[in-house]
Amino acid sequence: MSETNIDAEMRFWRTPAGVRRAYADGRFGQLHYRIARPTGATDKAPLICFHLSPNSGRVYALWLAEMAKDRIAVAPDTPGFGESDPPPSAPDIADYAAAMGELIDHLGFDQVDVMGYHTGSRTCVEIAQQRPQQIRRIVLVSAPIYSKEELEIQYKTMGTPSSDETTEDGSHLQRKWDGHYRWKDRAAPLVFVHREVCEALRGGNKAWWGHHAAFRLQHAEHLPNVKQPVLALCPNDDLRVPTLRAKDYIQNGRVHELPDYAHGMLDVHTTEVAGVVRDFLDGPVADIGATQRRPTPPPPTPPTRAIRRAFMDGPDGGQVHYRTAMPSDPAQTPLMCLHMSPNSGRIYEAILQDMGTDRVAVAPDMPGFGESDAPNAPPEIADYARIAGHVADNLGLKRIDVMGYHTGSETCIELALQRPDLVRRIVQISCPVFTDAELEELRRGYAAAPLMADGSHLVGKWRHMLPFYGPKVPREVMARNFAEGLRGGPVAHWGHRAAFNYDLRESLPRVTQPILVINPNDDLVEQTPRGLPLMKNGRVFEIKDRGHGFIDTMTAEFAKTLRGFLDVETV
């Protein structure tokens, strides 16, 4: 794949200019949202956009940039999806609507318009009843009126735990791909389908909660109660036929058919759809009275979560996303954890919780991975190390221990060389010292790979990973890591490119800090021992019976090993 093609595909992946991401505290924990504001003053009501299930507010990224030309536009991640914390148990749409109402209050909006896509359309209808004075106008992308038989099929295929079961052979990925590909807009490229599958997989084994909630609130019962103006968009997708029935249930509005559009229309027909929506939001509408208020469910007991997530501005523009666990009275040197490629700081959550009981523990997403913005050009390990130093500086960390996994293990070494004043001790999870022949083969094997219309690229990737996790790792852990590994999109290979350009044979001998090398039985088990003779002060800890996923399956034992190295006076 050429860099020219990558630039075109990244239009569907990058956060558009002017769109920012942030967190608000809500009834279920942290709620992640995207927000775009117009450059000048506006008297138009903000537009709050609720996504379909299972997905995230990322589906609205380009849409937010368009609508923010003349109004504030916001797209939250529904609790349990994207980066928003999940509810403690399977929620109802009323719970989702209550969480979204709290976000509206957090943002200080008096009156708003709302827009909902599939499951999000039900959230719109519910929040319009919970907050009838605050919700001004409503845009629904599909508003299905199901027959009894249709609803039973929906429950069986999408609204039960079996909907999201992970299979050894990767067939669950094939089903996801086929379902998304079948209903994509004709103008939407494969990278759009890849992005949607990626976001859908992030819901994990609770992704079915969104559909389950949706099927428990029926438009046939609730749409007639809504007196606010309603525009129901009806694209030619999987809900077209039941949405056409909504014409008989909307009290104050209409169904607008879009027969030539399908999933992806907000990305590939952005301006055209925006024209239809603006005409509705800004034009005259009937006033047929007030919607009767429905009660808002009370919030649950506030959750206690050890890990917090946040953003900071990067040194080269864009936002850097990171996780922290922070005790009230830290007793030990802060620990920074740098992830492998392609992945994110999410792989460290178990160890952050443990190590974060007696020290600050932080795990940033490197640029282009997780929720951190991608750079404009392929980075090198030196760039990743500079970002890690930037994160430490912005958090006020003067001296840190650093742990890195695969690509991150190289970044640890480079950071120690760039910032000897900052790095005290180093933990490398694998120490990839390659021969020239191995590097040549790896560069070919991990170069940008084309997306396949039949979804075989996903199944092949899953089957390639499987042997390096082994039978002791729950498949939900592998599925989590797999989904995170897809989030780099068209530039996911940039991390491996940087890793294969960095030569530990040259840099390791120059490091003076103590190094602990963790050698799990994964794809670098043979290369890792080569690093020990190159170190001034290194030791190795072998994990012969586990590969990837060991952080989640032996967290306490691993934390004990880390403390034995990091917290003693001499090593």
Tab-separated table of C-alpha atoms in Angstrom, residues 132-133 136-137 226-230 251-253 283-291:
chain	number	residue	atom	x	y	z
A	132	PRO	CA	-38.944	17.454	27.376
A	133	GLN	CA	-38.061	21.112	28.028
A	136	ARG	CA	-35.705	20.871	21.175
A	137	ARG	CA	-35.652	18.803	17.953
A	226	VAL	CA	-42.977	12.550	21.569
A	227	LYS	CA	-44.358	15.978	20.683
A	228	GLN	CA	-41.038	17.604	19.746
A	229	PRO	CA	-40.368	17.886	15.979
A	230	VAL	CA	-38.893	14.650	14.584
A	251	GLN	CA	-46.767	12.821	15.785
A	252	ASN	CA	-44.820	15.910	14.743
A	253	GLY	CA	-42.497	15.278	11.827
A	283	GLY	CA	-36.440	25.617	9.555
A	284	PRO	CA	-40.022	26.133	10.725
A	285	VAL	CA	-41.790	23.316	12.552
A	286	ALA	CA	-45.171	22.785	14.133
A	287	ASP	CA	-45.833	23.182	17.845
A	288	ILE	CA	-48.320	20.552	18.981
A	289	GLY	CA	-47.800	20.814	22.713
A	290	ALA	CA	-45.416	19.477	25.324
A	291	THR	CA	-44.140	15.936	25.705
